[in-house]
Structure formats: C-alpha cells, structure tokens
XYZ file of C-alpha atoms in Angstrom:
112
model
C 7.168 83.027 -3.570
C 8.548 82.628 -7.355
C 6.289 81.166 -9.797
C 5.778 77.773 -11.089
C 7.613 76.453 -7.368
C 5.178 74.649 -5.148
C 4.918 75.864 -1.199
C 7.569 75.214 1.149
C 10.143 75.309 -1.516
C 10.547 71.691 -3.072
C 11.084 70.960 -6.248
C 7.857 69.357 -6.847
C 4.531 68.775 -5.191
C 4.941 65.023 -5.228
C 6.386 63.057 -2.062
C 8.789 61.183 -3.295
C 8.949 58.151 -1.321
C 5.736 57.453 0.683
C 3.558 57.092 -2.818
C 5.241 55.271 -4.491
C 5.575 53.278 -1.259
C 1.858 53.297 -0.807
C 1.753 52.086 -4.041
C 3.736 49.222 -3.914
C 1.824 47.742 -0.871
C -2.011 48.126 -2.445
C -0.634 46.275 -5.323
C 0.967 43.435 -2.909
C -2.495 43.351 -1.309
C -4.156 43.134 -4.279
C -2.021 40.148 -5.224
C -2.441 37.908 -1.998
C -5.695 38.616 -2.245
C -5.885 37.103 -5.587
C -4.313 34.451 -4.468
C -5.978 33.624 -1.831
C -8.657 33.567 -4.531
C -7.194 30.985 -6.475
C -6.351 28.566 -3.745
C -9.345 28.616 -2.545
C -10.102 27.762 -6.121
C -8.059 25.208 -6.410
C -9.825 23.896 -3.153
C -13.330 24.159 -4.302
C -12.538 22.162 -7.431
C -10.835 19.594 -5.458
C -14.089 18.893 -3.668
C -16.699 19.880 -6.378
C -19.096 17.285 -7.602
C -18.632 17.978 -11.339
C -14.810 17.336 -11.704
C -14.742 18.448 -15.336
C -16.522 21.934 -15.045
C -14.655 22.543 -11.635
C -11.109 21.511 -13.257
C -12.194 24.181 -16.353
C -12.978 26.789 -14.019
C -9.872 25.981 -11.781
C -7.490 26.266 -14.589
C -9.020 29.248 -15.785
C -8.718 31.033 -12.287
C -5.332 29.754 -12.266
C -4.134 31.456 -15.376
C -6.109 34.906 -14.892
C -3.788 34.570 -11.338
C -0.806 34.356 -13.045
C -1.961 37.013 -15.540
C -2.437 39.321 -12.107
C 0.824 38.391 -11.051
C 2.566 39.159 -13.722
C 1.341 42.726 -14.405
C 1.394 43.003 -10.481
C 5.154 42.580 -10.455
C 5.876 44.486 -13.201
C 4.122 47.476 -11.739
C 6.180 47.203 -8.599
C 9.553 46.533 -10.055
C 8.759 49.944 -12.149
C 7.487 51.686 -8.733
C 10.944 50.451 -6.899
C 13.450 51.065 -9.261
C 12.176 54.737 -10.872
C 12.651 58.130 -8.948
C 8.824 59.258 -10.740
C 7.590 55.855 -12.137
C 5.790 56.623 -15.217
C 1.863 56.088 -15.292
C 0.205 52.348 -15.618
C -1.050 52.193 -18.940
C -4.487 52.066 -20.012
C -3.646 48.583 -21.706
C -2.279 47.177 -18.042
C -4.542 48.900 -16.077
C -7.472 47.243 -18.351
C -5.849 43.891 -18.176
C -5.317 44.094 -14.196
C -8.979 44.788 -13.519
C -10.149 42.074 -16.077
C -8.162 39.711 -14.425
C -9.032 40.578 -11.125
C -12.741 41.029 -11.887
C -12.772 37.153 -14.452
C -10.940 35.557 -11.131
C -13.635 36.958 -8.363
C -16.279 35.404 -11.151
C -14.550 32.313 -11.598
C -14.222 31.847 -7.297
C -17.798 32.536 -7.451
C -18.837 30.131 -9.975
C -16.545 27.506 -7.924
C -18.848 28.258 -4.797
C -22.437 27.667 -6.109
C-alpha cells in the first residue's frame, strides 16, 4: 500500500455521493419541520385570545422561518452543485441554529 492513499485504492476517504446526499435530506427535514412550526404558528395566533401579542410572536416566527429557509437552501444548492462542497460556516451554522432554536421558542410561547 503507498502512502498518503486511503484502503481499497480511491482517491479519497470520502464517499462522494451518499454524504452529500445525506446531507441534503437532514437539511430538507430540518426545513419542513420548521415549517410545520410556523404554520402551526400562524394557527395558534389565529385563535389566541391576545391578538396583538399572538400577531408579534406570529410575525416573528414567520421571519426566523424565512431566515431558516434561506440559509437552508443555500446549503443545499452548495451540497448539489459542488463535487466536495466546502464546510458551512461558523457564521451560517450560528444563524441556522438561532433560527431554529428563536422559532421552537416562539411556537412555544404561541402554545401557553
């Protein structure tokens, strides 16, 4: 075996297309969950008793959705169209939880 090549003789140690793939599909989970999220948002406020606080909290769930979905489809149009995708950057990555974690918070708040 020469050195520096992995076992089995490929080029690299990474599988090419079922990562990426894998990829792909936890991030399309991730966003219909968090939409899911906001509709049911969007429901609670409907029916809420304090219109006002339940509108606030509905448009704020609302835009920390889109904020999801927009980093969300960024990610995946960079998994799909790159051989080896470069890494999610700490910014993104920060901004994907935040949204994800403000929207769960916001659902929550919308349910008590």
């Amino acid at each position: 075996m020469s050195a520096g090549r992995p076992p089995g003789g490929g080029q690299s140690g990474r599988d090419r297309g079922l990562q990426p793939q894998r990829t792909r599909l936890a991030w399309r989970r991730t966003t219909l969950a968090c939409t899911v999220v906001a509709v049911l948002a969007v429901r609670a406020a409907l029916r809420a008793g304090e219109p006002v606080a339940a509108a606030l909290l509905c448009a704020l769930s609302c835009g920390l959705w889109l904020g999801f979905l927009w980093i969300a489809h960024r990610r995946i149009r960079v998994l799909a169209m790159a051989d080896r995708p470069a890494a999610l950057t700490p910014r993104h990555a920060t901004a994907a939880a935040v949204c994800a974690a403000a929207l769960a918070v916001c659902a929550a708040a919308l349910l008590v």
